[in-house]
């Protein structure tokens, strides 16, 4: 089973904390890979928050093609971060791992945010296409204040490989996933966490409703709803679709992916609208078994379960720092002196919401709305 | 020279030319006459023959020849009285002395056109090979990679929607204080949608069906709704519905059908002001899978008192429905105007959808409906569907199988991003070989939102004899030996409506369990796995390619 370790904090912290949590939760052999998505970047990035960060991996040729393309569009490179990799047995190093901060092309500098976001998305997709056939360019994210790092291998070894223990790389929200050892022939695009325009998620479990969901999302006419090398990427796109495209408050994500029964909806104060959502978004029901952990642009983090709750998941910590993990031992490793009795294990109707800056944990109950 | 036919019977047919040969056992028959009395076709008759017998009565063998006149049961070779193989004679025989046997070498279709009248019958396509649906397998099983569900323990919701569903982008909702509210002032038309059980009983009319059969089905459906909490619905077929039902609160479980003869609709329309419940939906019949392009026909001998009242016609006249809706000349007119006027009749509170026969042109109709905001669904009836009366040639040679028709229509909707807006109802062939749950689940995974059944329920609930070897299939003659498709009280009193209702309930309850048994290992329980095409596979590469599903071997 994939292991999930998310931490949200009011202070910057190192991704090593997430990796240690993954290590605690590890069972048996696991070298399928790890993905990290950092939001609310600290260190060198702290002063560059309004500029988009391009995260990915390139070959030497790919880097040239990437530079040419970015120059052509008029993006100006402001800052480059690369991990100080060191050889680790079992990890096959690629040429160039990077997170590059760009300034927008001049014509886009004063354009509305929507236009800028569309530009970033289209650029990411174009770069992805450019290097997809020969894997010369792999792009994970291109968005302000977001950094992604993914590679095949054991999470602990990858931490060492990327030199994260000595790095100044820090953030306020970090999602980390260690892939389960049943996934072979790994394409890095299949590696969680996933991110699109401010929304990020990671999941464990198998998405049995993947095909109908993918077909539904692909039909929305939104260019970003592609990829789907993993059946879990749709969870992120559903979140984006619900909150950004349709403008629904976050908790309706729960109503969409795990819809209530008709009789249960009747008891909701917003029953009329929920009833419509259940019908209109019927193909987006996830049916599980899945535990979904994610964040939204304002820094809210959440965890929810499918309606059968066949996957573990727990949220706990102290004000100012909470962990959202697939197993309790992960919390033990990450959490400092938390009161374990306040840990929340979300049940089928629950959506655990951690406010921005890890301010507080609330549990939204779907039955009462 | 005078032909010798009178002597050698050269122009007569032999029993061997018939599809069923009666095997009668002299030694077992006690000459009660039940079989000849019950035979709907008068295919067997008592006859006398002279028999030569050897007798020996003394203590030592002294054989003597005696000639005796005995009665026997004889199969006629008159084509109008052909044995249909129904087996009613076997059923009533107290001594297992008589049984029809299928004769694969028969030449029936060469001869069944006396007077230049082509063979007409009821039933389904006489093709006993398994349908594509029966060859599909559910091969995506969640197991150790993820815990499979438990059909007995987990909660399952096997429901679907009937009605036009607005895309989320068009929903009149707005955020007020962090909650979604329906914007009452938006003026947006919100089409009516029903939540129903995804397997409905398809259109079979009172008229085609006997009153007892129809009543049995209707009672079963009502029981399922009211007692079992299963929202199973049933379509009336053409020809109206009893006033008592139209005015009852049970109307919400029924879908009145309007077809090209408009039979019964004067009565329905006049009753609208007195209805206490809206019907579940309205079905407009444009075509039928069993006989594409052919109209309906209720033969005069089926038009007795009840039927004449319900349909608003005189008794004892043939009731043909034309192949098309004669007042309409184009798809725009036929579809748009009819859907709109039917919607209007119930104040736009009732979903209205057309039913067409499976066809390569189904996609054209679909695309027309996609652009009609009042179209509530599209029902496609494949060529394994059945009918009460049609030409044999239409039934056997015309039509389109449902599997690929549903699939291509669904994928067409997917390409337009509208697969959740216009539900597809698949009919014609589900349960052909008795595997209703498996066939229905396959159809969902191919893209159907709902499945409609007809002959399956006739067989399962009322023991209809019909099969793909042309067994029985005299539904058109009003001679139904089971009392299912006849208006003759002598025949339909054989059928107990309570027993039919009981069977309907049993069938649906077991169907529900079987569907769960399919969905559980595949990890689906909350919503119907519509379009979950990775769940099924075919062992035939051509089928897998056409249906865009996995190939397994
Ligand atoms: S099988 Fe049916 S049609 Fe044939 S003889 Fe028996 S009762 Fe008559
Ligand atoms: S039993 Fe009745 S309904 Fe069935 S095939 Fe025979 S005549 Fe038709």
JSON list of N, CA and C in Angstrom, two decimals, chain A residues 205-206 208-209 211-212 215-216 220 241 247 249 251-252 259-261 270 272-273 276 278-283 285 287 289 308 310-311 348 369, chain B residues 140 142 145-146 149 154-155 157 160-161 165-166 168-169 171 175 178-180 182 184 190 193 417 419-420 449 522-527 530 532 534:
[
{"chain": "A", "resi": 205, "resn": "UNK", "atom": "N", "xyz": [-4.42, 3.50, -2.41]},
{"chain": "A", "resi": 205, "resn": "UNK", "atom": "CA", "xyz": [-5.54, 2.67, -2.85]},
{"chain": "A", "resi": 205, "resn": "UNK", "atom": "C", "xyz": [-5.71, 2.67, -4.34]},
{"chain": "A", "resi": 206, "resn": "UNK", "atom": "N", "xyz": [-6.62, 1.84, -4.75]},
{"chain": "A", "resi": 206, "resn": "UNK", "atom": "CA", "xyz": [-6.87, 1.63, -6.17]},
{"chain": "A", "resi": 206, "resn": "UNK", "atom": "C", "xyz": [-8.15, 2.37, -6.52]},
{"chain": "A", "resi": 208, "resn": "UNK", "atom": "N", "xyz": [-11.10, 2.28, -8.43]},
{"chain": "A", "resi": 208, "resn": "UNK", "atom": "CA", "xyz": [-11.86, 1.34, -9.27]},
{"chain": "A", "resi": 208, "resn": "UNK", "atom": "C", "xyz": [-12.74, 2.07, -10.29]},
{"chain": "A", "resi": 209, "resn": "UNK", "atom": "N", "xyz": [-13.02, 3.32, -10.05]},
{"chain": "A", "resi": 209, "resn": "UNK", "atom": "CA", "xyz": [-13.90, 4.06, -10.98]},
{"chain": "A", "resi": 209, "resn": "UNK", "atom": "C", "xyz": [-13.08, 4.93, -11.93]},
{"chain": "A", "resi": 211, "resn": "UNK", "atom": "N", "xyz": [-11.77, 4.77, -15.02]},
{"chain": "A", "resi": 211, "resn": "UNK", "atom": "CA", "xyz": [-12.08, 5.01, -16.44]},
{"chain": "A", "resi": 211, "resn": "UNK", "atom": "C", "xyz": [-13.25, 6.00, -16.61]},
{"chain": "A", "resi": 212, "resn": "UNK", "atom": "N", "xyz": [-14.39, 5.77, -15.94]},
{"chain": "A", "resi": 212, "resn": "UNK", "atom": "CA", "xyz": [-15.48, 6.75, -16.10]},
{"chain": "A", "resi": 212, "resn": "UNK", "atom": "C", "xyz": [-15.08, 8.15, -15.63]},
{"chain": "A", "resi": 215, "resn": "UNK", "atom": "N", "xyz": [-12.80, 9.68, -18.27]},
{"chain": "A", "resi": 215, "resn": "UNK", "atom": "CA", "xyz": [-13.56, 10.08, -19.46]},
{"chain": "A", "resi": 215, "resn": "UNK", "atom": "C", "xyz": [-14.37, 11.34, -19.20]},
{"chain": "A", "resi": 216, "resn": "UNK", "atom": "N", "xyz": [-14.89, 11.45, -17.98]},
{"chain": "A", "resi": 216, "resn": "UNK", "atom": "CA", "xyz": [-15.68, 12.63, -17.65]},
{"chain": "A", "resi": 216, "resn": "UNK", "atom": "C", "xyz": [-14.79, 13.87, -17.63]},
{"chain": "A", "resi": 220, "resn": "UNK", "atom": "N", "xyz": [-14.29, 17.71, -20.18]},
{"chain": "A", "resi": 220, "resn": "UNK", "atom": "CA", "xyz": [-14.65, 19.05, -19.66]},
{"chain": "A", "resi": 220, "resn": "UNK", "atom": "C", "xyz": [-14.08, 20.17, -20.51]},
{"chain": "A", "resi": 241, "resn": "UNK", "atom": "N", "xyz": [-11.51, 20.84, -10.38]},
{"chain": "A", "resi": 241, "resn": "UNK", "atom": "CA", "xyz": [-12.77, 21.06, -11.11]},
{"chain": "A", "resi": 241, "resn": "UNK", "atom": "C", "xyz": [-13.85, 21.59, -10.15]},
{"chain": "A", "resi": 247, "resn": "UNK", "atom": "N", "xyz": [-16.28, 26.55, -8.62]},
{"chain": "A", "resi": 247, "resn": "UNK", "atom": "CA", "xyz": [-16.33, 27.54, -7.54]},
{"chain": "A", "resi": 247, "resn": "UNK", "atom": "C", "xyz": [-17.00, 27.07, -6.26]},
{"chain": "A", "resi": 249, "resn": "UNK", "atom": "N", "xyz": [-17.31, 25.60, -2.44]},
{"chain": "A", "resi": 249, "resn": "UNK", "atom": "CA", "xyz": [-16.48, 25.51, -1.23]},
{"chain": "A", "resi": 249, "resn": "UNK", "atom": "C", "xyz": [-15.90, 24.10, -1.08]},
{"chain": "A", "resi": 251, "resn": "UNK", "atom": "N", "xyz": [-15.67, 21.66, 1.05]},
{"chain": "A", "resi": 251, "resn": "UNK", "atom": "CA", "xyz": [-16.29, 20.43, 1.55]},
{"chain": "A", "resi": 251, "resn": "UNK", "atom": "C", "xyz": [-17.21, 19.76, 0.53]},
{"chain": "A", "resi": 252, "resn": "UNK", "atom": "N", "xyz": [-17.58, 20.48, -0.53]},
{"chain": "A", "resi": 252, "resn": "UNK", "atom": "CA", "xyz": [-18.41, 19.83, -1.56]},
{"chain": "A", "resi": 252, "resn": "UNK", "atom": "C", "xyz": [-17.59, 18.80, -2.36]},
{"chain": "A", "resi": 259, "resn": "UNK", "atom": "N", "xyz": [-20.67, 10.56, -2.72]},
{"chain": "A", "resi": 259, "resn": "UNK", "atom": "CA", "xyz": [-22.02, 11.12, -2.59]},
{"chain": "A", "resi": 259, "resn": "UNK", "atom": "C", "xyz": [-22.87, 10.37, -1.55]},
{"chain": "A", "resi": 260, "resn": "UNK", "atom": "N", "xyz": [-23.73, 11.13, -0.89]},
{"chain": "A", "resi": 260, "resn": "UNK", "atom": "CA", "xyz": [-24.66, 10.53, 0.08]},
{"chain": "A", "resi": 260, "resn": "UNK", "atom": "C", "xyz": [-25.80, 9.83, -0.65]},
{"chain": "A", "resi": 261, "resn": "UNK", "atom": "N", "xyz": [-26.51, 9.03, 0.11]},
{"chain": "A", "resi": 261, "resn": "UNK", "atom": "CA", "xyz": [-27.73, 8.43, -0.44]},
{"chain": "A", "resi": 261, "resn": "UNK", "atom": "C", "xyz": [-28.81, 9.50, -0.50]},
{"chain": "A", "resi": 270, "resn": "UNK", "atom": "N", "xyz": [-28.50, 22.09, 2.93]},
{"chain": "A", "resi": 270, "resn": "UNK", "atom": "CA", "xyz": [-28.34, 22.48, 1.52]},
{"chain": "A", "resi": 270, "resn": "UNK", "atom": "C", "xyz": [-28.75, 21.33, 0.59]},
{"chain": "A", "resi": 272, "resn": "UNK", "atom": "N", "xyz": [-31.11, 20.66, -1.46]},
{"chain": "A", "resi": 272, "resn": "UNK", "atom": "CA", "xyz": [-31.50, 20.88, -2.86]},
{"chain": "A", "resi": 272, "resn": "UNK", "atom": "C", "xyz": [-30.27, 20.91, -3.78]},
{"chain": "A", "resi": 273, "resn": "UNK", "atom": "N", "xyz": [-29.29, 21.67, -3.35]},
{"chain": "A", "resi": 273, "resn": "UNK", "atom": "CA", "xyz": [-28.08, 21.80, -4.18]},
{"chain": "A", "resi": 273, "resn": "UNK", "atom": "C", "xyz": [-27.29, 20.49, -4.18]},
{"chain": "A", "resi": 276, "resn": "UNK", "atom": "N", "xyz": [-28.58, 18.03, -6.63]},
{"chain": "A", "resi": 276, "resn": "UNK", "atom": "CA", "xyz": [-28.14, 18.33, -8.01]},
{"chain": "A", "resi": 276, "resn": "UNK", "atom": "C", "xyz": [-26.71, 17.87, -8.25]},
{"chain": "A", "resi": 278, "resn": "UNK", "atom": "N", "xyz": [-25.07, 15.54, -6.79]},
{"chain": "A", "resi": 278, "resn": "UNK", "atom": "CA", "xyz": [-24.99, 14.08, -6.86]},
{"chain": "A", "resi": 278, "resn": "UNK", "atom": "C", "xyz": [-25.34, 13.58, -8.28]},
{"chain": "A", "resi": 279, "resn": "UNK", "atom": "N", "xyz": [-26.32, 14.21, -8.88]},
{"chain": "A", "resi": 279, "resn": "UNK", "atom": "CA", "xyz": [-26.71, 13.78, -10.23]},
{"chain": "A", "resi": 279, "resn": "UNK", "atom": "C", "xyz": [-25.73, 14.27, -11.28]},
{"chain": "A", "resi": 280, "resn": "UNK", "atom": "N", "xyz": [-25.44, 15.56, -11.24]},
{"chain": "A", "resi": 280, "resn": "UNK", "atom": "CA", "xyz": [-24.65, 16.15, -12.32]},
{"chain": "A", "resi": 280, "resn": "UNK", "atom": "C", "xyz": [-23.21, 15.67, -12.30]},
{"chain": "A", "resi": 281, "resn": "UNK", "atom": "N", "xyz": [-22.73, 15.29, -11.12]},
{"chain": "A", "resi": 281, "resn": "UNK", "atom": "CA", "xyz": [-21.34, 14.87, -11.04]},
{"chain": "A", "resi": 281, "resn": "UNK", "atom": "C", "xyz": [-21.23, 13.39, -10.71]},
{"chain": "A", "resi": 282, "resn": "UNK", "atom": "N", "xyz": [-22.27, 12.66, -11.09]},
{"chain": "A", "resi": 282, "resn": "UNK", "atom": "CA", "xyz": [-22.31, 11.23, -10.77]},
{"chain": "A", "resi": 282, "resn": "UNK", "atom": "C", "xyz": [-21.04, 10.47, -11.21]},
{"chain": "A", "resi": 283, "resn": "UNK", "atom": "N", "xyz": [-20.47, 10.76, -12.39]},
{"chain": "A", "resi": 283, "resn": "UNK", "atom": "CA", "xyz": [-19.30, 9.96, -12.79]},
{"chain": "A", "resi": 283, "resn": "UNK", "atom": "C", "xyz": [-18.07, 10.23, -11.94]},
{"chain": "A", "resi": 285, "resn": "UNK", "atom": "N", "xyz": [-17.88, 9.99, -8.66]},
{"chain": "A", "resi": 285, "resn": "UNK", "atom": "CA", "xyz": [-17.89, 9.21, -7.42]},
{"chain": "A", "resi": 285, "resn": "UNK", "atom": "C", "xyz": [-16.69, 8.28, -7.43]},
{"chain": "A", "resi": 287, "resn": "UNK", "atom": "N", "xyz": [-15.78, 5.77, -5.22]},
{"chain": "A", "resi": 287, "resn": "UNK", "atom": "CA", "xyz": [-16.07, 4.38, -4.89]},
{"chain": "A", "resi": 287, "resn": "UNK", "atom": "C", "xyz": [-14.93, 3.62, -4.20]},
{"chain": "A", "resi": 289, "resn": "UNK", "atom": "N", "xyz": [-11.27, 1.70, -2.93]},
{"chain": "A", "resi": 289, "resn": "UNK", "atom": "CA", "xyz": [-10.87, 2.18, -1.60]},
{"chain": "A", "resi": 289, "resn": "UNK", "atom": "C", "xyz": [-9.75, 3.21, -1.69]},
{"chain": "A", "resi": 308, "resn": "UNK", "atom": "N", "xyz": [-16.42, 3.42, 1.93]},
{"chain": "A", "resi": 308, "resn": "UNK", "atom": "CA", "xyz": [-16.26, 2.16, 2.67]},
{"chain": "A", "resi": 308, "resn": "UNK", "atom": "C", "xyz": [-15.19, 2.26, 3.74]},
{"chain": "A", "resi": 310, "resn": "UNK", "atom": "N", "xyz": [-11.93, 1.79, 3.51]},
{"chain": "A", "resi": 310, "resn": "UNK", "atom": "CA", "xyz": [-11.10, 0.59, 3.52]},
{"chain": "A", "resi": 310, "resn": "UNK", "atom": "C", "xyz": [-9.62, 0.92, 3.57]},
{"chain": "A", "resi": 311, "resn": "UNK", "atom": "N", "xyz": [-9.28, 2.19, 3.68]},
{"chain": "A", "resi": 311, "resn": "UNK", "atom": "CA", "xyz": [-7.89, 2.61, 3.76]},
{"chain": "A", "resi": 311, "resn": "UNK", "atom": "C", "xyz": [-7.65, 3.34, 5.07]},
{"chain": "A", "resi": 348, "resn": "UNK", "atom": "N", "xyz": [-16.40, 7.40, 7.42]},
{"chain": "A", "resi": 348, "resn": "UNK", "atom": "CA", "xyz": [-16.89, 7.56, 6.04]},
{"chain": "A", "resi": 348, "resn": "UNK", "atom": "C", "xyz": [-17.54, 8.91, 5.75]},
{"chain": "A", "resi": 369, "resn": "UNK", "atom": "N", "xyz": [-23.73, 18.42, 7.19]},
{"chain": "A", "resi": 369, "resn": "UNK", "atom": "CA", "xyz": [-23.43, 19.52, 6.24]},
{"chain": "A", "resi": 369, "resn": "UNK", "atom": "C", "xyz": [-22.56, 20.55, 6.86]},
{"chain": "B", "resi": 140, "resn": "UNK", "atom": "N", "xyz": [-11.78, -7.59, -14.15]},
{"chain": "B", "resi": 140, "resn": "UNK", "atom": "CA", "xyz": [-10.98, -6.69, -13.31]},
{"chain": "B", "resi": 140, "resn": "UNK", "atom": "C", "xyz": [-11.38, -6.93, -11.86]},
{"chain": "B", "resi": 142, "resn": "UNK", "atom": "N", "xyz": [-10.51, -6.70, -7.92]},
{"chain": "B", "resi": 142, "resn": "UNK", "atom": "CA", "xyz": [-9.64, -6.15, -6.87]},
{"chain": "B", "resi": 142, "resn": "UNK", "atom": "C", "xyz": [-9.41, -7.26, -5.87]},
{"chain": "B", "resi": 145, "resn": "UNK", "atom": "N", "xyz": [-4.21, -6.41, -4.16]},
{"chain": "B", "resi": 145, "resn": "UNK", "atom": "CA", "xyz": [-3.74, -5.04, -4.33]},
{"chain": "B", "resi": 145, "resn": "UNK", "atom": "C", "xyz": [-4.62, -4.08, -3.55]},
{"chain": "B", "resi": 146, "resn": "UNK", "atom": "N", "xyz": [-5.85, -4.46, -3.39]},
{"chain": "B", "resi": 146, "resn": "UNK", "atom": "CA", "xyz": [-6.78, -3.64, -2.63]},
{"chain": "B", "resi": 146, "resn": "UNK", "atom": "C", "xyz": [-7.89, -4.54, -2.14]},
{"chain": "B", "resi": 149, "resn": "UNK", "atom": "N", "xyz": [-14.67, -5.62, -2.07]},
{"chain": "B", "resi": 149, "resn": "UNK", "atom": "CA", "xyz": [-15.82, -5.40, -1.20]},
{"chain": "B", "resi": 149, "resn": "UNK", "atom": "C", "xyz": [-16.51, -6.73, -0.92]},
{"chain": "B", "resi": 154, "resn": "UNK", "atom": "N", "xyz": [-20.95, -5.03, 2.88]},
{"chain": "B", "resi": 154, "resn": "UNK", "atom": "CA", "xyz": [-20.90, -3.61, 2.55]},
{"chain": "B", "resi": 154, "resn": "UNK", "atom": "C", "xyz": [-22.24, -3.12, 2.02]},
{"chain": "B", "resi": 155, "resn": "UNK", "atom": "N", "xyz": [-22.36, -1.80, 2.10]},
{"chain": "B", "resi": 155, "resn": "UNK", "atom": "CA", "xyz": [-23.61, -1.19, 1.64]},
{"chain": "B", "resi": 155, "resn": "UNK", "atom": "C", "xyz": [-23.51, -0.93, 0.13]},
{"chain": "B", "resi": 157, "resn": "UNK", "atom": "N", "xyz": [-25.43, 0.60, -3.42]},
{"chain": "B", "resi": 157, "resn": "UNK", "atom": "CA", "xyz": [-26.54, 1.42, -3.92]},
{"chain": "B", "resi": 157, "resn": "UNK", "atom": "C", "xyz": [-26.68, 1.17, -5.41]},
{"chain": "B", "resi": 160, "resn": "UNK", "atom": "N", "xyz": [-30.14, 4.23, -10.56]},
{"chain": "B", "resi": 160, "resn": "UNK", "atom": "CA", "xyz": [-29.72, 5.05, -11.69]},
{"chain": "B", "resi": 160, "resn": "UNK", "atom": "C", "xyz": [-30.69, 6.21, -11.85]},
{"chain": "B", "resi": 161, "resn": "UNK", "atom": "N", "xyz": [-30.40, 7.05, -12.82]},
{"chain": "B", "resi": 161, "resn": "UNK", "atom": "CA", "xyz": [-31.27, 8.19, -13.07]},
{"chain": "B", "resi": 161, "resn": "UNK", "atom": "C", "xyz": [-31.98, 8.05, -14.40]},
{"chain": "B", "resi": 165, "resn": "UNK", "atom": "N", "xyz": [-29.97, 15.21, -17.26]},
{"chain": "B", "resi": 165, "resn": "UNK", "atom": "CA", "xyz": [-29.21, 15.74, -16.14]},
{"chain": "B", "resi": 165, "resn": "UNK", "atom": "C", "xyz": [-28.41, 16.94, -16.60]},
{"chain": "B", "resi": 166, "resn": "UNK", "atom": "N", "xyz": [-28.58, 18.05, -15.90]},
{"chain": "B", "resi": 166, "resn": "UNK", "atom": "CA", "xyz": [-27.86, 19.26, -16.29]},
{"chain": "B", "resi": 166, "resn": "UNK", "atom": "C", "xyz": [-26.38, 19.09, -15.98]},
{"chain": "B", "resi": 168, "resn": "UNK", "atom": "N", "xyz": [-22.87, 20.24, -14.51]},
{"chain": "B", "resi": 168, "resn": "UNK", "atom": "CA", "xyz": [-22.65, 21.05, -13.30]},
{"chain": "B", "resi": 168, "resn": "UNK", "atom": "C", "xyz": [-22.50, 22.53, -13.64]},
{"chain": "B", "resi": 169, "resn": "UNK", "atom": "N", "xyz": [-21.90, 22.80, -14.80]},
{"chain": "B", "resi": 169, "resn": "UNK", "atom": "CA", "xyz": [-21.66, 24.20, -15.18]},
{"chain": "B", "resi": 169, "resn": "UNK", "atom": "C", "xyz": [-22.98, 24.95, -15.35]},
{"chain": "B", "resi": 171, "resn": "UNK", "atom": "N", "xyz": [-25.84, 24.26, -13.61]},
{"chain": "B", "resi": 171, "resn": "UNK", "atom": "CA", "xyz": [-26.74, 24.18, -12.45]},
{"chain": "B", "resi": 171, "resn": "UNK", "atom": "C", "xyz": [-26.98, 25.57, -11.88]},
{"chain": "B", "resi": 175, "resn": "UNK", "atom": "N", "xyz": [-23.01, 30.20, -4.21]},
{"chain": "B", "resi": 175, "resn": "UNK", "atom": "CA", "xyz": [-22.47, 30.03, -2.86]},
{"chain": "B", "resi": 175, "resn": "UNK", "atom": "C", "xyz": [-22.99, 31.17, -1.98]},
{"chain": "B", "resi": 178, "resn": "UNK", "atom": "N", "xyz": [-20.78, 30.19, 2.42]},
{"chain": "B", "resi": 178, "resn": "UNK", "atom": "CA", "xyz": [-20.03, 28.92, 2.42]},
{"chain": "B", "resi": 178, "resn": "UNK", "atom": "C", "xyz": [-20.84, 27.70, 2.06]},
{"chain": "B", "resi": 179, "resn": "UNK", "atom": "N", "xyz": [-22.12, 27.91, 1.70]},
{"chain": "B", "resi": 179, "resn": "UNK", "atom": "CA", "xyz": [-22.95, 26.76, 1.32]},
{"chain": "B", "resi": 179, "resn": "UNK", "atom": "C", "xyz": [-23.55, 27.00, -0.06]},
{"chain": "B", "resi": 180, "resn": "UNK", "atom": "N", "xyz": [-23.82, 25.90, -0.74]},
{"chain": "B", "resi": 180, "resn": "UNK", "atom": "CA", "xyz": [-24.45, 26.04, -2.06]},
{"chain": "B", "resi": 180, "resn": "UNK", "atom": "C", "xyz": [-25.96, 26.16, -1.90]},
{"chain": "B", "resi": 182, "resn": "UNK", "atom": "N", "xyz": [-29.69, 26.77, -4.20]},
{"chain": "B", "resi": 182, "resn": "UNK", "atom": "CA", "xyz": [-30.29, 26.81, -5.53]},
{"chain": "B", "resi": 182, "resn": "UNK", "atom": "C", "xyz": [-30.83, 28.22, -5.76]},
{"chain": "B", "resi": 184, "resn": "UNK", "atom": "N", "xyz": [-33.19, 30.43, -6.97]},
{"chain": "B", "resi": 184, "resn": "UNK", "atom": "CA", "xyz": [-34.58, 30.32, -7.42]},
{"chain": "B", "resi": 184, "resn": "UNK", "atom": "C", "xyz": [-34.91, 31.35, -8.50]},
{"chain": "B", "resi": 190, "resn": "UNK", "atom": "N", "xyz": [-35.06, 23.27, -15.05]},
{"chain": "B", "resi": 190, "resn": "UNK", "atom": "CA", "xyz": [-34.38, 22.10, -14.51]},
{"chain": "B", "resi": 190, "resn": "UNK", "atom": "C", "xyz": [-35.19, 20.86, -14.89]},
{"chain": "B", "resi": 193, "resn": "UNK", "atom": "N", "xyz": [-35.92, 14.52, -13.10]},
{"chain": "B", "resi": 193, "resn": "UNK", "atom": "CA", "xyz": [-35.09, 13.31, -13.09]},
{"chain": "B", "resi": 193, "resn": "UNK", "atom": "C", "xyz": [-35.63, 12.37, -12.02]},
{"chain": "B", "resi": 417, "resn": "UNK", "atom": "N", "xyz": [-18.38, 14.94, -24.10]},
{"chain": "B", "resi": 417, "resn": "UNK", "atom": "CA", "xyz": [-18.41, 15.24, -22.67]},
{"chain": "B", "resi": 417, "resn": "UNK", "atom": "C", "xyz": [-19.82, 15.25, -22.11]},
{"chain": "B", "resi": 419, "resn": "UNK", "atom": "N", "xyz": [-21.76, 12.33, -21.46]},
{"chain": "B", "resi": 419, "resn": "UNK", "atom": "CA", "xyz": [-22.21, 10.98, -21.12]},
{"chain": "B", "resi": 419, "resn": "UNK", "atom": "C", "xyz": [-23.07, 10.93, -19.87]},
{"chain": "B", "resi": 420, "resn": "UNK", "atom": "N", "xyz": [-22.99, 11.97, -19.04]},
{"chain": "B", "resi": 420, "resn": "UNK", "atom": "CA", "xyz": [-23.84, 11.94, -17.84]},
{"chain": "B", "resi": 420, "resn": "UNK", "atom": "C", "xyz": [-25.12, 12.75, -18.04]},
{"chain": "B", "resi": 449, "resn": "UNK", "atom": "N", "xyz": [-27.09, 3.44, -18.89]},
{"chain": "B", "resi": 449, "resn": "UNK", "atom": "CA", "xyz": [-27.46, 3.90, -17.54]},
{"chain": "B", "resi": 449, "resn": "UNK", "atom": "C", "xyz": [-28.54, 3.00, -16.97]},
{"chain": "B", "resi": 522, "resn": "UNK", "atom": "N", "xyz": [-15.27, -6.11, -7.96]},
{"chain": "B", "resi": 522, "resn": "UNK", "atom": "CA", "xyz": [-14.71, -5.09, -8.84]},
{"chain": "B", "resi": 522, "resn": "UNK", "atom": "C", "xyz": [-14.56, -3.77, -8.10]},
{"chain": "B", "resi": 523, "resn": "UNK", "atom": "N", "xyz": [-14.96, -3.77, -6.84]},
{"chain": "B", "resi": 523, "resn": "UNK", "atom": "CA", "xyz": [-14.75, -2.58, -6.03]},
{"chain": "B", "resi": 523, "resn": "UNK", "atom": "C", "xyz": [-15.75, -1.47, -6.26]},
{"chain": "B", "resi": 524, "resn": "UNK", "atom": "N", "xyz": [-16.92, -1.78, -6.82]},
{"chain": "B", "resi": 524, "resn": "UNK", "atom": "CA", "xyz": [-17.91, -0.72, -7.06]},
{"chain": "B", "resi": 524, "resn": "UNK", "atom": "C", "xyz": [-19.15, -0.95, -6.21]},
{"chain": "B", "resi": 525, "resn": "UNK", "atom": "N", "xyz": [-19.57, 0.08, -5.52]},
{"chain": "B", "resi": 525, "resn": "UNK", "atom": "CA", "xyz": [-20.75, -0.09, -4.68]},
{"chain": "B", "resi": 525, "resn": "UNK", "atom": "C", "xyz": [-21.58, 1.17, -4.55]},
{"chain": "B", "resi": 526, "resn": "UNK", "atom": "N", "xyz": [-20.97, 2.34, -4.69]},
{"chain": "B", "resi": 526, "resn": "UNK", "atom": "CA", "xyz": [-21.70, 3.56, -4.41]},
{"chain": "B", "resi": 526, "resn": "UNK", "atom": "C", "xyz": [-22.50, 4.04, -5.61]},
{"chain": "B", "resi": 527, "resn": "UNK", "atom": "N", "xyz": [-21.88, 3.99, -6.75]},
{"chain": "B", "resi": 527, "resn": "UNK", "atom": "CA", "xyz": [-22.60, 4.38, -7.97]},
{"chain": "B", "resi": 527, "resn": "UNK", "atom": "C", "xyz": [-22.51, 3.24, -8.96]},
{"chain": "B", "resi": 530, "resn": "UNK", "atom": "N", "xyz": [-21.22, 2.77, -14.61]},
{"chain": "B", "resi": 530, "resn": "UNK", "atom": "CA", "xyz": [-21.54, 3.12, -16.00]},
{"chain": "B", "resi": 530, "resn": "UNK", "atom": "C", "xyz": [-20.24, 3.49, -16.73]},
{"chain": "B", "resi": 532, "resn": "UNK", "atom": "N", "xyz": [-17.61, 1.76, -17.04]},
{"chain": "B", "resi": 532, "resn": "UNK", "atom": "CA", "xyz": [-16.38, 1.22, -16.44]},
{"chain": "B", "resi": 532, "resn": "UNK", "atom": "C", "xyz": [-15.87, 0.09, -17.34]},
{"chain": "B", "resi": 534, "resn": "UNK", "atom": "N", "xyz": [-13.05, -0.87, -18.33]},
{"chain": "B", "resi": 534, "resn": "UNK", "atom": "CA", "xyz": [-11.88, -1.69, -18.00]},
{"chain": "B", "resi": 534, "resn": "UNK", "atom": "C", "xyz": [-12.28, -2.90, -17.16]}
]
